[in-house]
Short mmCIF file of C-alpha atoms in Angstrom, two decimals:
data_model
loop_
_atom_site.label_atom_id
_atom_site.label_comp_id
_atom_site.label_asym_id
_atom_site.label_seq_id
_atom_site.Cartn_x
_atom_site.Cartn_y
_atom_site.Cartn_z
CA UNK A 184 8.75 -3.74 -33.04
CA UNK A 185 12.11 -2.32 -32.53
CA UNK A 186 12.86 -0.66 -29.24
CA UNK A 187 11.72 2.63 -28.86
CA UNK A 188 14.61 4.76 -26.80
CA UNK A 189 12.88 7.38 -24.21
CA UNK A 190 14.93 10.84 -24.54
CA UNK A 191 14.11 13.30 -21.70
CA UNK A 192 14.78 17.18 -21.32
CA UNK A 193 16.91 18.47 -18.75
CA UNK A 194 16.81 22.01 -17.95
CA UNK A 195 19.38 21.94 -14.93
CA UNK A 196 20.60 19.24 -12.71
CA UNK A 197 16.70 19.11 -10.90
CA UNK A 198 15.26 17.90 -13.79
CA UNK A 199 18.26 15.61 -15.35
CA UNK A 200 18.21 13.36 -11.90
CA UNK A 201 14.67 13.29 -12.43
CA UNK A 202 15.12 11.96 -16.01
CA UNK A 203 17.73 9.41 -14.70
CA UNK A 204 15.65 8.07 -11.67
CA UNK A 205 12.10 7.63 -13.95
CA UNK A 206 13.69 5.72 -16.71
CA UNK A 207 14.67 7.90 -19.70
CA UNK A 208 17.02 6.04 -21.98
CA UNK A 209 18.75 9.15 -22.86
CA UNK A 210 18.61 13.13 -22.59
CA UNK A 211 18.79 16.33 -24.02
CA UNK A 212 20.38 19.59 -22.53
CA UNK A 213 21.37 23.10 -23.93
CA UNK A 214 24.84 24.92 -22.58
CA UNK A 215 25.24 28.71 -22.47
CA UNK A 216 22.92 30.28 -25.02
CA UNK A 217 23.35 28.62 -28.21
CA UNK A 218 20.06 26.48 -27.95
CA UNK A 219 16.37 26.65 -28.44
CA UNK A 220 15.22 26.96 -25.06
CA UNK A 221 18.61 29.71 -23.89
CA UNK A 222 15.96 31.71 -22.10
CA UNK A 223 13.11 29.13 -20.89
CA UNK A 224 15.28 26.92 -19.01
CA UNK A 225 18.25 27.99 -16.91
CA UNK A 226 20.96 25.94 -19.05
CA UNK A 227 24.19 24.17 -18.07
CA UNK A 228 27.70 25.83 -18.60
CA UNK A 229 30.78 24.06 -19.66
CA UNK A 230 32.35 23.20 -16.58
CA UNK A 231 28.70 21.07 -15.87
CA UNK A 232 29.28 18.92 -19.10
CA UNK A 233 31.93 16.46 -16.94
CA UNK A 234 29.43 16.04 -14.21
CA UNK A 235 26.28 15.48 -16.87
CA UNK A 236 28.46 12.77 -18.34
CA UNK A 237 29.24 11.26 -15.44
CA UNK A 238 25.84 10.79 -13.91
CA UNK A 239 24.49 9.18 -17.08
CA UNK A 240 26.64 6.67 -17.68
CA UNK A 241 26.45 5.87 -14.70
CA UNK A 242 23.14 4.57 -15.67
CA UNK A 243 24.01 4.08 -19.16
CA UNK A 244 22.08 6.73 -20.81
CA UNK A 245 22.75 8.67 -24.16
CA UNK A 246 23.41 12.49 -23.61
CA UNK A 247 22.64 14.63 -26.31
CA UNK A 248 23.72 18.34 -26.42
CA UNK A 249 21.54 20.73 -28.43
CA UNK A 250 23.36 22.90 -30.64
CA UNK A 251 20.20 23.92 -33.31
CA UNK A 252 20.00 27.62 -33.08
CA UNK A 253 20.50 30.00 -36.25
CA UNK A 254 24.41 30.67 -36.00
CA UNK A 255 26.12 33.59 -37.17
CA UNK A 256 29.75 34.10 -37.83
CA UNK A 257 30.52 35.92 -34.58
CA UNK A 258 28.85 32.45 -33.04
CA UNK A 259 31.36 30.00 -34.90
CA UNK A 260 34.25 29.94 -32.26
CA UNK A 261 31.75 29.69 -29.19
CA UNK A 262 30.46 26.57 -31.17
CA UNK A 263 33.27 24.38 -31.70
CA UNK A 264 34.58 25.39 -28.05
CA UNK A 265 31.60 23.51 -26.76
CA UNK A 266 31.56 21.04 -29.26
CA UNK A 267 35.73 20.37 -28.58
CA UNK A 268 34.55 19.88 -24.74
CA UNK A 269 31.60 18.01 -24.97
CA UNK A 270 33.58 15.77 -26.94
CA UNK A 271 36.33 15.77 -24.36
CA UNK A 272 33.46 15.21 -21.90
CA UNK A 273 32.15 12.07 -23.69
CA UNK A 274 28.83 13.57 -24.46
CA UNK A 275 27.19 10.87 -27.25
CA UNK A 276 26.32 13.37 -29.75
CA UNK A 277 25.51 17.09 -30.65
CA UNK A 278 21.38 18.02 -31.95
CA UNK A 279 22.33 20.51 -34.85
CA UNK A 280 20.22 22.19 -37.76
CA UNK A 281 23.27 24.58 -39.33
CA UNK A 282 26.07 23.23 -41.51
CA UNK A 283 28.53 24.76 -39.51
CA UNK A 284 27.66 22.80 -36.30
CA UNK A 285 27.20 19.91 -37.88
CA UNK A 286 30.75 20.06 -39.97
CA UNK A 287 31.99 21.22 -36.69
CA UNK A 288 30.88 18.33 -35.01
CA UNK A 289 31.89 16.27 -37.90
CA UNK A 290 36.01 17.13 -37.73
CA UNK A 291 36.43 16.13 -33.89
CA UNK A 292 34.07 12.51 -34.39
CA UNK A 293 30.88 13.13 -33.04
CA UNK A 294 27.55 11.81 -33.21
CA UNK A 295 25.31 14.13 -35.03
CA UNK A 296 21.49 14.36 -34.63
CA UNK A 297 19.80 16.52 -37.26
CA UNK A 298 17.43 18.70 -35.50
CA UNK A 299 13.51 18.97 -36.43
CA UNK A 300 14.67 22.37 -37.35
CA UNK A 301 15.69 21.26 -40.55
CA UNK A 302 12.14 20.00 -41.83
CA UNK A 303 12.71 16.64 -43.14
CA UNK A 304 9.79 15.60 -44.80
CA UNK A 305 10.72 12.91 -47.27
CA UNK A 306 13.19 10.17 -48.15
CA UNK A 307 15.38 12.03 -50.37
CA UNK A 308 16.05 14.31 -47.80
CA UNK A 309 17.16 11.80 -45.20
CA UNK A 310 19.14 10.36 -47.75
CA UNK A 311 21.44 13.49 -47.98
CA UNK A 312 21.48 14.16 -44.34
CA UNK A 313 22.69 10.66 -43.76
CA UNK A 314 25.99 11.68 -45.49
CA UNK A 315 26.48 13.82 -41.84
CA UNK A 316 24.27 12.10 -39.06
CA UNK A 317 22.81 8.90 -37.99
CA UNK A 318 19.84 10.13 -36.28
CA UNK A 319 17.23 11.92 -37.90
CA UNK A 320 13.97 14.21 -36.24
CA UNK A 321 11.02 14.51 -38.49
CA UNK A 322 8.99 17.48 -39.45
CA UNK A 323 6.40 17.49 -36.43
CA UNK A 324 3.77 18.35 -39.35
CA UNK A 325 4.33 14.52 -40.49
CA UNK A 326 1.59 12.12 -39.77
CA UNK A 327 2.04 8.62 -38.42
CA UNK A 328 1.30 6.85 -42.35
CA UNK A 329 4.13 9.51 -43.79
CA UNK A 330 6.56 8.24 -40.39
CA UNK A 331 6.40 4.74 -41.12
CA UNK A 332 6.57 5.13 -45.11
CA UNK A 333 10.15 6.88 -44.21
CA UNK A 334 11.28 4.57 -41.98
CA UNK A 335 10.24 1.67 -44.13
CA UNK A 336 12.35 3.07 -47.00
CA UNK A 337 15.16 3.11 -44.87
CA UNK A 338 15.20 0.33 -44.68
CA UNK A 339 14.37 -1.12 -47.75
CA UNK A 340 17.11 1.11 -48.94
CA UNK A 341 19.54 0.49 -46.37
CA UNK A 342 20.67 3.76 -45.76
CA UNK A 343 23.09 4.10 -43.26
CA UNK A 344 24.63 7.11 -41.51
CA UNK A 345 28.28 7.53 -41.04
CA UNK A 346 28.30 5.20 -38.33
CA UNK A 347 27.63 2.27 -41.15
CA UNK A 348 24.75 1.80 -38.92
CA UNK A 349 20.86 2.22 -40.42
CA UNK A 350 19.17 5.86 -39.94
CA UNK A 351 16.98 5.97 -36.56
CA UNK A 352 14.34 8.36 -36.76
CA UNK A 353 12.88 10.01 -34.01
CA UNK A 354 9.87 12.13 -33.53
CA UNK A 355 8.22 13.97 -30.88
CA UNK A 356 6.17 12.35 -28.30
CA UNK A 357 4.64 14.53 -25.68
CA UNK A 358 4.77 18.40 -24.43
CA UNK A 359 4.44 21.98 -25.84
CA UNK A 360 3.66 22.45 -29.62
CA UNK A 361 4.30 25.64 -31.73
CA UNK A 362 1.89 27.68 -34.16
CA UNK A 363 4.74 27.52 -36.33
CA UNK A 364 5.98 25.11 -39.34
CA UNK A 365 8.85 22.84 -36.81
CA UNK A 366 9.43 25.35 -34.59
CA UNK A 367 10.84 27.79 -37.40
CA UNK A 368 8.71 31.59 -35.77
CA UNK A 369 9.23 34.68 -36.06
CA UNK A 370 6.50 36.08 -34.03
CA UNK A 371 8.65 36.83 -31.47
CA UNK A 372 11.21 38.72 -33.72
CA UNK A 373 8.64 40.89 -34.81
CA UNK A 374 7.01 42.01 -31.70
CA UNK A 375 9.94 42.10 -29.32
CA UNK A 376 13.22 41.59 -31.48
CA UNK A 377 13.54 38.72 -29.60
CA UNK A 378 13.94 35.76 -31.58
CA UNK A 379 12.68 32.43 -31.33
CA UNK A 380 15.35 30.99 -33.72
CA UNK A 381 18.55 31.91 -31.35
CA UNK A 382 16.44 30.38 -28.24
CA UNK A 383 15.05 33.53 -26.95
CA UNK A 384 11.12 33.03 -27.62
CA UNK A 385 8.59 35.56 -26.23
CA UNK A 386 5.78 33.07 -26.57
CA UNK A 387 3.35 35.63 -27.72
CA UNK A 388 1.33 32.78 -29.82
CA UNK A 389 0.15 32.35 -26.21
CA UNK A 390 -1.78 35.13 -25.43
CA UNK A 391 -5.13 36.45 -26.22
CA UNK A 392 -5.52 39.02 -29.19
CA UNK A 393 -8.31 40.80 -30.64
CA UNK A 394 -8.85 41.58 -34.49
CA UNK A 395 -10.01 44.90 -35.76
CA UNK A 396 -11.60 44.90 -39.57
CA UNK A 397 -9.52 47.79 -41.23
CA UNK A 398 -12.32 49.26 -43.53
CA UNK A 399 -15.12 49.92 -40.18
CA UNK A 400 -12.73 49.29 -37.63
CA UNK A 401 -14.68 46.50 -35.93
CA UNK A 402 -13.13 44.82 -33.10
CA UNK A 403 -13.73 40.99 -32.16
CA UNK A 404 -11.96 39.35 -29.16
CA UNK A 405 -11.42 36.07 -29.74
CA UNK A 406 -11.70 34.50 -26.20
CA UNK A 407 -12.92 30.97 -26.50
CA UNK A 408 -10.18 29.85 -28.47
CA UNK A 409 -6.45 30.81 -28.20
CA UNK A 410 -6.06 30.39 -31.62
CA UNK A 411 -2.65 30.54 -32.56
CA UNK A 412 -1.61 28.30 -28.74
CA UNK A 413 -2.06 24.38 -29.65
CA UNK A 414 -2.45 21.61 -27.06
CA UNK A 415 0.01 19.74 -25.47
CA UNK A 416 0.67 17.01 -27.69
CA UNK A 417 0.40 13.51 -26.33
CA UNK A 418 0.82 10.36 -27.57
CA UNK A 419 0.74 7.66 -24.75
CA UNK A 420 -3.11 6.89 -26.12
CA UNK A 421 -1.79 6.13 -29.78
CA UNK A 422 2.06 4.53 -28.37
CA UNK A 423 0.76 1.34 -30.11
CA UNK A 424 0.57 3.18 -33.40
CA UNK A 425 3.77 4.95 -33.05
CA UNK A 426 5.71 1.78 -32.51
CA UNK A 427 4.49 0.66 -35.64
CA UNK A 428 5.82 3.69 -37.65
CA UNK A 429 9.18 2.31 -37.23
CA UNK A 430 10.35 5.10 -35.32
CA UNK A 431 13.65 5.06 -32.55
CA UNK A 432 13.42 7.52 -30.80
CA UNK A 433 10.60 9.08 -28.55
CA UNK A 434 11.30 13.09 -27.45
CA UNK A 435 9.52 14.02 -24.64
CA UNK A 436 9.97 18.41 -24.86
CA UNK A 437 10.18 20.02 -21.50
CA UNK A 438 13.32 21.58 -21.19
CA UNK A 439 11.66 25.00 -19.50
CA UNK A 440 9.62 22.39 -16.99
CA UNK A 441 10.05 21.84 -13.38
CA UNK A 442 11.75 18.39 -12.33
CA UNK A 443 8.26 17.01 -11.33
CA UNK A 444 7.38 17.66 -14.46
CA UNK A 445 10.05 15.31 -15.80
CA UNK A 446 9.84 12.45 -13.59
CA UNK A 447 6.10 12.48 -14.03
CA UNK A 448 5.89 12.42 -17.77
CA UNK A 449 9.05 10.00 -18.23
CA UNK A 450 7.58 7.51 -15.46
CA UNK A 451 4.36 7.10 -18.04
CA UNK A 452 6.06 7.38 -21.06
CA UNK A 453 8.49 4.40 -19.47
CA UNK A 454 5.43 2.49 -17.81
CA UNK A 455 3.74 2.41 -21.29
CA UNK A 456 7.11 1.37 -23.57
CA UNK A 457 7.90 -1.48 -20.89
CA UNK A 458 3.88 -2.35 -21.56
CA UNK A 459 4.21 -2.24 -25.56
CA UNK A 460 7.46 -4.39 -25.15
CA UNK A 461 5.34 -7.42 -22.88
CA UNK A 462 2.35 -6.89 -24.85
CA UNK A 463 0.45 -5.63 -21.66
CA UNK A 464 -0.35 -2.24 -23.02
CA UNK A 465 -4.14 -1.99 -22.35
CA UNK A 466 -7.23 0.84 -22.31
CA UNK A 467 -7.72 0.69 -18.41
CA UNK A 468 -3.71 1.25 -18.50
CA UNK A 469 -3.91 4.46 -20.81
CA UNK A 470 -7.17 5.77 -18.74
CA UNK A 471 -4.33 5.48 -15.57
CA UNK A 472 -1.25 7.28 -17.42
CA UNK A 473 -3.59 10.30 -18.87
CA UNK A 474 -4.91 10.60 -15.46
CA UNK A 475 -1.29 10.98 -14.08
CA UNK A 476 -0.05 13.41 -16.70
CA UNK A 477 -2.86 15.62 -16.33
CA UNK A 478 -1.32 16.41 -12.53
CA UNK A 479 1.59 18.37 -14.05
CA UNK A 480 1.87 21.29 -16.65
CA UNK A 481 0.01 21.08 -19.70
CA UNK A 482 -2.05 23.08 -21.78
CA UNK A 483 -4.90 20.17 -22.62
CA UNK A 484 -3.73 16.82 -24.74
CA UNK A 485 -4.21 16.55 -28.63
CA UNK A 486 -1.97 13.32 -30.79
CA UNK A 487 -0.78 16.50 -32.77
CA UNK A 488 -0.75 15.60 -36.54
CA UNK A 489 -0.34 12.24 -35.99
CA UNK A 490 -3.59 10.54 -37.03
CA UNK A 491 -3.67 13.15 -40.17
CA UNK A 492 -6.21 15.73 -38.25
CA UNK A 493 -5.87 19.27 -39.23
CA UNK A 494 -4.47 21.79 -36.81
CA UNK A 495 -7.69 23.12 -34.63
CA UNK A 496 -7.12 21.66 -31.34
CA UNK A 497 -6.63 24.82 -29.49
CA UNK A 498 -6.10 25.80 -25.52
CA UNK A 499 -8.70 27.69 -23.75
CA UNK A 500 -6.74 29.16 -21.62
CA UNK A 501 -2.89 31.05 -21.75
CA UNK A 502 -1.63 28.75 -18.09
CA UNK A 503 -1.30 25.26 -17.09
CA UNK A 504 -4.31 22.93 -16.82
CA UNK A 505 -2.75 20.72 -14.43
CA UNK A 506 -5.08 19.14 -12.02
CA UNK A 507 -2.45 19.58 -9.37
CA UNK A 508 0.28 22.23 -7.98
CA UNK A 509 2.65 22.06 -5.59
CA UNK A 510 3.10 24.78 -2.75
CA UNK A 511 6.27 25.74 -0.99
CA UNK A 512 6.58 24.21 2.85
CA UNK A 513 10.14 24.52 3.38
CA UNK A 514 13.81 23.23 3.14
CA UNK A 515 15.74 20.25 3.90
CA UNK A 516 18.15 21.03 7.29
CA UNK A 517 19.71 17.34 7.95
CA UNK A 518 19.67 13.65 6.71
CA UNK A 519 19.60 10.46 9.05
CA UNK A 520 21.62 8.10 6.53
CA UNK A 521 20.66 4.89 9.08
CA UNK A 522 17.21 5.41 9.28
CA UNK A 523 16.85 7.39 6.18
CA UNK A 524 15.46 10.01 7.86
CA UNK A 525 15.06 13.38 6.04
CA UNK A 526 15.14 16.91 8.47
CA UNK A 527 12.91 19.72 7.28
CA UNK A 528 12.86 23.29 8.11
CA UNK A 529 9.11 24.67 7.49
CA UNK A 530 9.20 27.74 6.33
CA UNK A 531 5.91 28.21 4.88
CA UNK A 532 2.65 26.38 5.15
CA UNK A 533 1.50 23.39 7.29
CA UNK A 534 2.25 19.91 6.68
CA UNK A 535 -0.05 17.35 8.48
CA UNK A 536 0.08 13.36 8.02
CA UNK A 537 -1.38 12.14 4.99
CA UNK A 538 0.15 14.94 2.55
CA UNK A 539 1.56 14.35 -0.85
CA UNK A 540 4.95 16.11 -0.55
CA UNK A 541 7.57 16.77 -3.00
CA UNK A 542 11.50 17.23 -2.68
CA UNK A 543 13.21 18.56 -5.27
CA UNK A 544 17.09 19.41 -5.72
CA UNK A 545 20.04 19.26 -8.05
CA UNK A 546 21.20 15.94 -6.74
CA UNK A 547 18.02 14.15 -4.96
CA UNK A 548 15.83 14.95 -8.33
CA UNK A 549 12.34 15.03 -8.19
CA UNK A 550 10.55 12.39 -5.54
CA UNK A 551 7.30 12.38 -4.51
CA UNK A 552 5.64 10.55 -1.44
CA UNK A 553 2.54 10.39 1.15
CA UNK A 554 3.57 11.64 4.71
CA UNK A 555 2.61 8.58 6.67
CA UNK A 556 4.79 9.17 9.69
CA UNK A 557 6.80 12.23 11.17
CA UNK A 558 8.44 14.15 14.57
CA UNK A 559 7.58 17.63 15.07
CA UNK A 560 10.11 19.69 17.41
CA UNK A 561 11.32 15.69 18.50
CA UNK A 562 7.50 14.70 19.27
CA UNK A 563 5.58 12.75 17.60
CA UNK A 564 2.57 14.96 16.03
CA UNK A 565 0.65 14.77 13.47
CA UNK A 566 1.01 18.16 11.81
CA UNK A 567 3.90 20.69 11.54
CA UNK A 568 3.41 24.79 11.03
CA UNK A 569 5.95 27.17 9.79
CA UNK A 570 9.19 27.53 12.21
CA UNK A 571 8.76 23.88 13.32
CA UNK A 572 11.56 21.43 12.39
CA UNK A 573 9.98 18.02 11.20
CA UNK A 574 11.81 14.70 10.31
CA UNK A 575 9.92 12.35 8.03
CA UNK A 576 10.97 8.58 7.07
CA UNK A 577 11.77 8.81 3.09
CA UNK A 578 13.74 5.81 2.45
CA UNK A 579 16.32 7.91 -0.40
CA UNK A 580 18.75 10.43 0.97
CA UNK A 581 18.39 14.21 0.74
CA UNK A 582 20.53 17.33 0.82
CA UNK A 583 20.61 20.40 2.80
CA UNK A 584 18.37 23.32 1.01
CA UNK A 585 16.54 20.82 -0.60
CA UNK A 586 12.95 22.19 -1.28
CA UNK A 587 9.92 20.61 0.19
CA UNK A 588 6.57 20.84 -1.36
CA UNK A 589 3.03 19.68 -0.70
CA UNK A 590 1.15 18.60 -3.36
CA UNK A 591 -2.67 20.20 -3.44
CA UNK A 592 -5.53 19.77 -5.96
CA UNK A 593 -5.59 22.87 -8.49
CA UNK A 594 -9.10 24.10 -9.85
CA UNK A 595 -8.67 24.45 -13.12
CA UNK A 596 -11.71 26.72 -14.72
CA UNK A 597 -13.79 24.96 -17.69
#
């Protein structure tokens, strides 16, 4: 089994230190507009790309800047300004589906990625695209048998990418799934002239709808089944099956998630890879994972086409079923670097000893720990109410405005 590499979304600087402190081997991030998730995620700008490359290699980890939008001509000279200073910026490589980006991309030496945009389905088709790029996402329609006869081929074939290195495929592991064929909608073109394609999706697959019969006018709601809102797809039950398709890279989507989100699903996703690669990967081990990524956002857990099942795993519901939320508490005032002390301002609701809390912010991440210990107003209490100022032993360091969270148990209806 080659080594898979664990490729993370980052949405803003949260949920990229998140990535970074839970293991991801590389991630994936959108500038300005040009880029499928330019409305569900707040996006970097240009002058962020120095400071995104900086902090990963820092650890060493690929950054990947997606570029996969439909481009028009008034688009071309925004595109090969970012490309010319993510290139200046040492970002690895660009995530493109049109010819222009990827030619762009092409003159100034970068890495291309062809996007799952572009459909590949078969060997001939990765054989063309590795003229261009050395990485290659799959159709997400693909099952696991049609995966590994690809990858096989390449390398029975040796095909290489411009690199002179062999093609590395890479599929998608876990998170959101569309109705449509790879992403490719136009749902929310039609209803809102807002279109998926240039990163502006509606989501209107989502909600629920009700069909009227034309000829009697008959109306049926169809509310036990969204029917045109998949499952989350998830894939740490079947990660021994996707190693053996041969594949390089796992993409966990997430781009429009919060950075709990992130360091959640990448902390499993990592747990179970290290297990695969010390053949330690167990039942009792998956049981533990689905358990944890069932506390953050999803919309129930299917393996997608994977195993070759038809599409029919369907939410019941238009939210998150996560069996946990997190509700505002406050914001970081001070940090003790000594005794790694963190100062909190509560602004909100209690915190008492024994909570779950969360800090989030565009340096400190996403961590998450039990409140064993803590001062209230410089006594030592066991519970804190809004107005109070309450320091708490954390062991990393945290910033002023910081959020705080506590973590709670969320009913989520049948």
């Amino acid at each position: 089994m080659q080594k898979i590499e664990l490729m993370a979304p980052a949405g803003n600087f949260e949920s990229l230190q998140a990535a970074l402190d839970n293991g991801a081997d590389s991630i994936y991030f959108g500038v300005e507009q040009l880029n499928m998730r330019a409305r569900a995620s707040i996006n970097f700008t240009l002058d962020d790309l120095e400071e995104i490359s900086k902090r990963c290699k820092a650890k060493n980890v690929r950054t990947y800047l997606t570029l996969n939008t439909i481009i028009y001509d008034h688009d071309l000279s925004i595109v090969k300004t970012l490309i010319n200073k993510a290139k200046e910026a040492n970002i690895t490589a660009v995530i493109a589906m049109d010819q222009a980006v990827i030619m762009a991309a092409r003159e100034v030496g970068m890495e291309v990625h062809i996007s799952t945009q572009i459909n590949i389905t078969n060997i001939e088709t990765v054989k063309f695209y590795a003229l261009f790029a050395d990485t290659m996402v799959l159709s997400r329609e693909l099952s696991l048998r049609q995966v590994k006869k690809i990858t096989e081929q390449i390398e029975k074939d040796q095909i290489k990418g411009p690199s002179g290195k062999l093609i590395e495929i890479e599929i998608f592991g876990h998170g959101a799934l569309c109705m449509a064929v790879s992403g490719k909608c136009y749902m929310s073109l039609h209803a809102y002239n807002s279109s998926a394609n240039r990163g502006a999706c509606k989501q209107n697959c989502r909600k629920k709808y009700t069909v009227i019969e034309q000829e009697t006018g008959f109306e049926m709601e169809l509310d036990n089944e969204y029917i045109m809102s998949p499952k989350d797809l998830c894939t740490i039950d079947i990660l021994d099956q996707v190693a053996d398709a041969g594949i390089k890279v796992l993409k966990i989507e997430g781009r429009g998630r919060a950075p709990e989100y992130v360091a959640k699903v990448i902390s499993c996703y990592r747990a179970a890879i290290n297990s695969l690669e010390n053949n330690t990967y167990d039942k009792e081990k998956v049981i533990s994972w689905m358990q944890d990524l069932e506390k953050v956002y999803n919309r129930g857990f299917w393996n997608g086409y994977y195993l070759g099942q038809k599409l029919g795993e369907w939410s019941i519901g238009s939210g998150s079923h996560a069996t946990q939320k997190k509700v505002y508490i406050g914001k970081g005032t001070h940090f003790f670097p000594k005794p790694q002390i963190g100062e909190f301002k509560i602004e909100a609701f209690d915190i008492t000893i024994g909570d779950t809390i969360l800090i989030t912010g565009p340096t400190t991440g996403a961590k998450e720990i039990e409140v064993n210990d803590m001062m209230v107003n410089d006594q030592k209490l066991s519970k804190g109410t809004k107005g109070d100022l309450v320091t708490i032993p954390l062991g990393f360091r945290i910033r002023p405005s910081d959020k705080l969270y506590k973590i709670v148990e969320n009913k989520v209806e049948a």
